[in-house]
Tab-separated table of C-alpha atoms and ligand atoms in Angstrom:
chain	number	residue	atom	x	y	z
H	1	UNK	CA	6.209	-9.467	38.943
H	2	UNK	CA	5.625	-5.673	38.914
H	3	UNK	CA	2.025	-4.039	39.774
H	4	UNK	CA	0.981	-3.829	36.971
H	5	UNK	CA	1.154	-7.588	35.548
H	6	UNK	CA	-2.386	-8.240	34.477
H	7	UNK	CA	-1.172	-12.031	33.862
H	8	UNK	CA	1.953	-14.187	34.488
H	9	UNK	CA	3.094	-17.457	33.606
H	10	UNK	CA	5.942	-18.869	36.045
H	11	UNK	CA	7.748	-21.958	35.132
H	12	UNK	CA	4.304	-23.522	33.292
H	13	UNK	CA	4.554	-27.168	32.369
H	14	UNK	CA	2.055	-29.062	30.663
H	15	UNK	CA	2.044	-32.799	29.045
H	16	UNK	CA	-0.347	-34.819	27.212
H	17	UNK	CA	1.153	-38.309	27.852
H	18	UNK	CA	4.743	-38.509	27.020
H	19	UNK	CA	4.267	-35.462	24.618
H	20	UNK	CA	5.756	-32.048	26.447
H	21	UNK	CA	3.496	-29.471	25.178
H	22	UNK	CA	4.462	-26.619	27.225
H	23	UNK	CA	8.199	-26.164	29.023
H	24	UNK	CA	9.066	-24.266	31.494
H	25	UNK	CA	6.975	-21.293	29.980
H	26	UNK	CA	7.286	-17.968	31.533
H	27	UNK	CA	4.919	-14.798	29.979
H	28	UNK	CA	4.053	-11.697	32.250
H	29	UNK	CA	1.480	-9.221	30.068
H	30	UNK	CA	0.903	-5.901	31.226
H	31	UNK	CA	-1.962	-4.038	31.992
H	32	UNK	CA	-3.097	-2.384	28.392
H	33	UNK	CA	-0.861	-4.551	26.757
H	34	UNK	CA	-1.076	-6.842	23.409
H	35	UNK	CA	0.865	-9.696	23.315
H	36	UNK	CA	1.029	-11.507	20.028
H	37	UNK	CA	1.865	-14.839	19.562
H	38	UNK	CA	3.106	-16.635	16.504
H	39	UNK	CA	4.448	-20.008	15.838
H	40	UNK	CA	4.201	-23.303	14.284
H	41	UNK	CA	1.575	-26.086	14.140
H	42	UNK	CA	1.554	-27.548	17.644
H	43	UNK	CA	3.819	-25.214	19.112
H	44	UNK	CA	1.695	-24.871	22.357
H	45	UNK	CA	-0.332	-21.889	21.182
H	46	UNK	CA	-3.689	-22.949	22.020
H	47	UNK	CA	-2.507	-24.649	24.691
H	48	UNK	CA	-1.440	-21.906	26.482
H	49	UNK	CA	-4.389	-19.881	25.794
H	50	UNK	CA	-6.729	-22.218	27.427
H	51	UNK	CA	-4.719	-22.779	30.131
H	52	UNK	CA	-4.591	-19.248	31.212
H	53	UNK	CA	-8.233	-19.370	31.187
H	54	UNK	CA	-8.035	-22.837	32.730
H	55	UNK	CA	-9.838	-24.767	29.858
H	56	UNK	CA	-6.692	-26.810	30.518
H	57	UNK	CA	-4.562	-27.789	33.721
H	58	UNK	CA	-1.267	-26.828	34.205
H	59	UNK	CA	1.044	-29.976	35.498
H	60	UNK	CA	3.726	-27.305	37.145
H	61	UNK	CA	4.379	-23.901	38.074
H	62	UNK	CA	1.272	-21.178	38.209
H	63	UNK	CA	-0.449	-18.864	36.228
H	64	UNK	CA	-1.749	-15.645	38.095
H	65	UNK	CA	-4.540	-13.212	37.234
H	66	UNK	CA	-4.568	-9.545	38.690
H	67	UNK	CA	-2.363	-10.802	41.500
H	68	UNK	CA	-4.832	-14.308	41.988
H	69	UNK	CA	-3.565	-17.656	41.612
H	70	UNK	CA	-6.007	-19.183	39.049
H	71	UNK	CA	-8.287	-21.471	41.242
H	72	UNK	CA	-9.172	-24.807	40.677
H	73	UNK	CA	-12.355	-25.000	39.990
H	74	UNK	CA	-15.926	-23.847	41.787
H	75	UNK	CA	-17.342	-20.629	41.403
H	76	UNK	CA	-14.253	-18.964	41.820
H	77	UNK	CA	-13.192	-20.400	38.666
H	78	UNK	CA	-16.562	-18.840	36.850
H	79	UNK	CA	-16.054	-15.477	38.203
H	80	UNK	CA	-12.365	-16.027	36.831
H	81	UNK	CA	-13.434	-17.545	33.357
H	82	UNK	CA	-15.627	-13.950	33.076
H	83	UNK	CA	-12.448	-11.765	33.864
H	84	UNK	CA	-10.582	-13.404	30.724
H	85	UNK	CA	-12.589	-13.177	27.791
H	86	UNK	CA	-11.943	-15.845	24.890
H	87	UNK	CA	-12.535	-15.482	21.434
H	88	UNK	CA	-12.134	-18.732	19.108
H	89	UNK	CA	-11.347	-19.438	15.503
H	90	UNK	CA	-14.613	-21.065	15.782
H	91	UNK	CA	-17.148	-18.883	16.989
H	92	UNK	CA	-18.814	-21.374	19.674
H	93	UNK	CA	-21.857	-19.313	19.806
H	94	UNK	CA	-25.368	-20.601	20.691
H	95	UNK	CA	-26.938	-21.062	17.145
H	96	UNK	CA	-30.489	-21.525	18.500
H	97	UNK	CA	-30.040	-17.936	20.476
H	98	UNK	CA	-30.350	-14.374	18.555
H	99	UNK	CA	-27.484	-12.422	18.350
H	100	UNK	CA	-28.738	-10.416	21.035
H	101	UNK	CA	-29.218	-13.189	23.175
H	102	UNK	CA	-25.733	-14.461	22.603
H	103	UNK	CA	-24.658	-10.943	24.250
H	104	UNK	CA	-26.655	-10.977	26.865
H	105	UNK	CA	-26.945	-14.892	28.219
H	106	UNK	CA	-23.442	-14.414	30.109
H	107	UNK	CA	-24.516	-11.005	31.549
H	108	UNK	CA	-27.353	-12.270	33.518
H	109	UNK	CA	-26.842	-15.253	34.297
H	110	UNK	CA	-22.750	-15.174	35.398
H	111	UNK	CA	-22.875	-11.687	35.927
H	112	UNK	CA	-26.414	-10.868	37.493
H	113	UNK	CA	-26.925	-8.467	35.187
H	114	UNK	CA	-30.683	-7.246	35.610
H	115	UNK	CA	-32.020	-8.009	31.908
H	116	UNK	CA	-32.728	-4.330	30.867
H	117	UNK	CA	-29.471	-3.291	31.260
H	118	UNK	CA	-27.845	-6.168	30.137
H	119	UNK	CA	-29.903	-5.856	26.352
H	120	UNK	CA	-29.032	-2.250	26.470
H	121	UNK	CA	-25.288	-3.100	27.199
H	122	UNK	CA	-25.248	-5.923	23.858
H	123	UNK	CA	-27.048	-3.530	21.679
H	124	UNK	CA	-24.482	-0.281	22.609
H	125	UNK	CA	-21.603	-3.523	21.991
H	126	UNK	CA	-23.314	-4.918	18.890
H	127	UNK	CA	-23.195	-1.201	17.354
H	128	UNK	CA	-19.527	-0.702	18.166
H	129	UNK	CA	-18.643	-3.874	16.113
H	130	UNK	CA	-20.525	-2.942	13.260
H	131	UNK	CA	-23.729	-4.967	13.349
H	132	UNK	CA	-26.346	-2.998	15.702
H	133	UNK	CA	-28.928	-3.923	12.451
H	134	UNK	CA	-28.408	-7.633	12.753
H	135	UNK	CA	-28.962	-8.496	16.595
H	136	UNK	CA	-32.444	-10.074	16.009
H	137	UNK	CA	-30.809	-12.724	13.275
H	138	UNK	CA	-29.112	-16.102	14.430
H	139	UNK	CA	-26.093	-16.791	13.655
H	140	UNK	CA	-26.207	-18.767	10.599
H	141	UNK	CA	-27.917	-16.064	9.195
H	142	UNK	CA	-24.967	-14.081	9.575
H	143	UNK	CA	-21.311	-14.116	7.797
H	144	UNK	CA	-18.412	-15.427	9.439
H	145	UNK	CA	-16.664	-11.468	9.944
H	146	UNK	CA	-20.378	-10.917	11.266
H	147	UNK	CA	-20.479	-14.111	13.684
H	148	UNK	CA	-16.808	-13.110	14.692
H	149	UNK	CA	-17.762	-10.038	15.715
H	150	UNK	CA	-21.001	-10.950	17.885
H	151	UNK	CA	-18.297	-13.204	19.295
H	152	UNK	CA	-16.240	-10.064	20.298
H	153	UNK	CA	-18.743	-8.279	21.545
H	154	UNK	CA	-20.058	-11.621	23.574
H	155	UNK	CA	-16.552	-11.237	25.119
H	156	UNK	CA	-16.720	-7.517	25.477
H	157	UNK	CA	-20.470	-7.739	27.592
H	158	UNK	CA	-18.436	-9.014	30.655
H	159	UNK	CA	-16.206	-6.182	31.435
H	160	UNK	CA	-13.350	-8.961	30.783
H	161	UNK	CA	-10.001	-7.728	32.083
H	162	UNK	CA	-8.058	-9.081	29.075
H	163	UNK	CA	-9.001	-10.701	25.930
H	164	UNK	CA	-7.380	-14.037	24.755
H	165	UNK	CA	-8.088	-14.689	20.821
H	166	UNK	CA	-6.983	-17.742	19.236
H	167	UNK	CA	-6.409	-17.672	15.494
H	168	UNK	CA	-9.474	-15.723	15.628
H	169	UNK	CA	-9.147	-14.937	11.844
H	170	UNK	CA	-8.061	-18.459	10.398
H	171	UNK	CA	-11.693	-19.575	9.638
H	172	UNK	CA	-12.533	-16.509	7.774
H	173	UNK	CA	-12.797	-16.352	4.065
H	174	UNK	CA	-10.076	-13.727	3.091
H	175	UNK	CA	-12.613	-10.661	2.006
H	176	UNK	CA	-13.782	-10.709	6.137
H	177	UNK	CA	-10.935	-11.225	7.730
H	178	UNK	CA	-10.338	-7.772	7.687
H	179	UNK	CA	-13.656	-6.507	9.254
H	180	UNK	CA	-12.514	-8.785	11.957
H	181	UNK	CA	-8.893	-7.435	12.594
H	182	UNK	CA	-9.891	-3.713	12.345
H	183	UNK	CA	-12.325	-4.576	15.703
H	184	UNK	CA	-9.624	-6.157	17.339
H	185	UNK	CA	-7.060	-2.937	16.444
H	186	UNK	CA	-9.550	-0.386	17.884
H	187	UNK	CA	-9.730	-2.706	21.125
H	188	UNK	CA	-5.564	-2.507	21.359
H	189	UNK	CA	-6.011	1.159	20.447
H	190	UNK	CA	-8.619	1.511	23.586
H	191	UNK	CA	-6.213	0.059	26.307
H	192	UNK	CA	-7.811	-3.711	26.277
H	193	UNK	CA	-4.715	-6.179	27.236
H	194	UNK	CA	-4.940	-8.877	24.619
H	195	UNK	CA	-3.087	-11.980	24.004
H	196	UNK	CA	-4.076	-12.641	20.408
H	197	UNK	CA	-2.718	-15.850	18.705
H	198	UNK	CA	-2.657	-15.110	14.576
H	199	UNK	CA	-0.850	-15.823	11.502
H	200	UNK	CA	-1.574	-11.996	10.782
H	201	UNK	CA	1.776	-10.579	10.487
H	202	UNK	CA	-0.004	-7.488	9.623
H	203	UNK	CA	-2.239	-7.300	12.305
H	204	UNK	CA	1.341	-7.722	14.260
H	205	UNK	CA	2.908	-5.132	13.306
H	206	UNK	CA	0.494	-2.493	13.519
H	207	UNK	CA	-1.074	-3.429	16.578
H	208	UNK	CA	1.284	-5.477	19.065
H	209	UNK	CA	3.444	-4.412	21.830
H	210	UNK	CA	5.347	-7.388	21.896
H	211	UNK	CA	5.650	-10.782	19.901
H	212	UNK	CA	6.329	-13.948	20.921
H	213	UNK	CA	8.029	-16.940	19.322
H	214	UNK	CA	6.937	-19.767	20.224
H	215	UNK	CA	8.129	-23.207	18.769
H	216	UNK	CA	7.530	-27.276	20.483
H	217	UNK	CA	6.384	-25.684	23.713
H	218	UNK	CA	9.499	-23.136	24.478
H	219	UNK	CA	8.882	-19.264	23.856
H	220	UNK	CA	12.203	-19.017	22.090
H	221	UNK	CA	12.535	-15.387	22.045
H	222	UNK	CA	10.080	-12.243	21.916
H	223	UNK	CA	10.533	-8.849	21.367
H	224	UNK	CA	8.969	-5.487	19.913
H	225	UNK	CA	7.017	-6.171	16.224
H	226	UNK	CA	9.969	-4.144	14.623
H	227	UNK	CA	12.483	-5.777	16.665
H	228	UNK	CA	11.287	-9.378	15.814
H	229	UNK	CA	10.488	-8.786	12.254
H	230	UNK	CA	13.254	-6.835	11.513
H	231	UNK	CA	15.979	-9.362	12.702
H	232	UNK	CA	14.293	-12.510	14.423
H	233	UNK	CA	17.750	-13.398	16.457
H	234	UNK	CA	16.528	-17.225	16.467
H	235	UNK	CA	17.558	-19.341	13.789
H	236	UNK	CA	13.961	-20.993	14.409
H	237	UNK	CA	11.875	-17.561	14.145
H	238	UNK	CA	13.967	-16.728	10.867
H	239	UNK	CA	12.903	-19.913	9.154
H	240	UNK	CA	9.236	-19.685	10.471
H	241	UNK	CA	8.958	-15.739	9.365
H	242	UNK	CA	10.739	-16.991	5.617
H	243	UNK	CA	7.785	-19.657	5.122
H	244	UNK	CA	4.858	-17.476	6.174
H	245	UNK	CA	6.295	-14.608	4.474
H	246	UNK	CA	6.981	-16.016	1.261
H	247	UNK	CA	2.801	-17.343	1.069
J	1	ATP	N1	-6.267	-32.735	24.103
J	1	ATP	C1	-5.060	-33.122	23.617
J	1	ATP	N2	-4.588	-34.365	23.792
J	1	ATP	C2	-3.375	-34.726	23.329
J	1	ATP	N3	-2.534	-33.907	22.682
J	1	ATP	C3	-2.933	-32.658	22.477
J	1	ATP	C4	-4.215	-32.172	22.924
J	1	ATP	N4	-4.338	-30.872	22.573
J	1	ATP	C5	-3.194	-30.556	21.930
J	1	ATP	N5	-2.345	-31.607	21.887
J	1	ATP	C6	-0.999	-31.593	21.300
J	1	ATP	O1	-0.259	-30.593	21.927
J	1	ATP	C7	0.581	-29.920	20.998
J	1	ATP	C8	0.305	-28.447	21.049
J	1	ATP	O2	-1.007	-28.221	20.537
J	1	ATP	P1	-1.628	-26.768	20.360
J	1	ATP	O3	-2.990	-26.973	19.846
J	1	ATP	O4	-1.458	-25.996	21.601
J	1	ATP	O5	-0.678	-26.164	19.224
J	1	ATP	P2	-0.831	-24.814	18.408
J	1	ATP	O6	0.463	-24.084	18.524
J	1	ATP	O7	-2.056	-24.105	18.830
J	1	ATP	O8	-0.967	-25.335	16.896
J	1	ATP	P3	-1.859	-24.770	15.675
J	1	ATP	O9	-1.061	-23.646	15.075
J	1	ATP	O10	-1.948	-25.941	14.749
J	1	ATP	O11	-3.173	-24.354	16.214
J	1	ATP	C9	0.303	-30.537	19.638
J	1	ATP	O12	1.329	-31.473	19.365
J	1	ATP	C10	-1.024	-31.237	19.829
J	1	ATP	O13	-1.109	-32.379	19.014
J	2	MG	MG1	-3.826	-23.614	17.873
């Protein structure tokens, strides 16, 4: 581990039962970087997301944040939870709160945020993602792209140190997706380290330092976007990219 590991992953194991979900998985991201990671169905993806912001346990090895073994639980594992911001295919945002609200819940009440500052910081957030004019709506009122991106800047409100995404994209009807992705390029663009999980080969291309592969719980091999796409060296990866490719 260098200085400037923002997050690493040393010989993680995870198992639901008899079913290995995660082996031996070992994934240092940098400070400012984005880390994008593609594989198939019930490769461990989402798995791995959550447990680096410890919505899962880990059976073996450790995952370290800043330097900081991730703690168990308690209010060191709060204060953690805010440092790693997650954004979901599904939203999960309070439907009975305003948009606003939905920005600024987390601030004052994890953070201590007085409540002044804490609107002005959601509004300032709700403008840079493109919907400043919709923060008195709830969400159903709102399109997916639009409910995606109060979920960004929900994420964005706590001064996270990285972002983890999970298919963030996948629920969106096609003509939003878009809206969605260009938020999430500007945020690489800005310096934000990011672990984004996506079927958007586009997306990782333009906008990812590195790839990884990841197939039944192994990161089989990861490289630079031009590297991987170019000439995946696994025989796994090349099938993978020939399917999603081909759609
Ligand atoms: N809570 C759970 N209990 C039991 N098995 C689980 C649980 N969550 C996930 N799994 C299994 O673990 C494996 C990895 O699941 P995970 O959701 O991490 O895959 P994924 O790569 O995100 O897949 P997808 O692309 O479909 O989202 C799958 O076989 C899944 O069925
Ligand atoms: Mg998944």
């Amino acid at each position: 581990m260098t200085e400037a590991d923002l997050i690493v992953l040393d010989q993680v194991n995870k198992r639901y039962g008899e079913h290995h979900v995660l082996r031996d998985v070992n994934l240092n991201v940098r400070q400012g970087e984005v880390v994008v990671i593609i594989g198939p169905s019930g490769a461990g993806k989402s798995t791995l997301c959550r447990a680096i912001n410890r919505l899962e346990t880990i059976d073996s090895g450790t995952i370290t944040l800043d330097g900081t073994p991730l703690p168990a639980e308690g209010k060191a594992l709060a204060k953690l939870r805010a440092e790693v911001g997650m954004v979901f295919q599904s939203f999960n945002l309070f439907a009975h709160k305003t948009v606003l609200d939905n920005v600024v819940l987390g601030q004052v009440h994890v953070l201590k945020r007085p409540k002044a500052e804490a609107v002005r910081k959601a509004q300032e957030l709700l403008d840079r993602v493109g919907i400043g004019g919709q923060a008195a709506k709830f969400p159903a009122q709102l399109s997916g792209g639009q409910q995606q991106r109060v979920a960004i800047a929900r994420a964005l409100a706590m001064d996270p140190k990285a972002i983890l995404f999970d298919e963030p994209t996948s629920a969106l009807d096609p003509e939003m997706v878009n809206e969605v992705l260009d938020v999430m390029t500007s945020l690489a663009r800005e310096g934000m380290t990011m672990v984004v999980v996506t079927h958007e080969m586009g997306f990782a291309r333009r906008a990812a330092d590195r790839v990884v592969f990841m197939a039944e719980g192994e990161i089989v091999e990861q490289n630079t976007p031009d590297a991987f796409f170019g000439a995946p060296n696994s025989e796994r990866a090349q099938s993978f990219l020939a399917k999603i490719l081909t759609h």
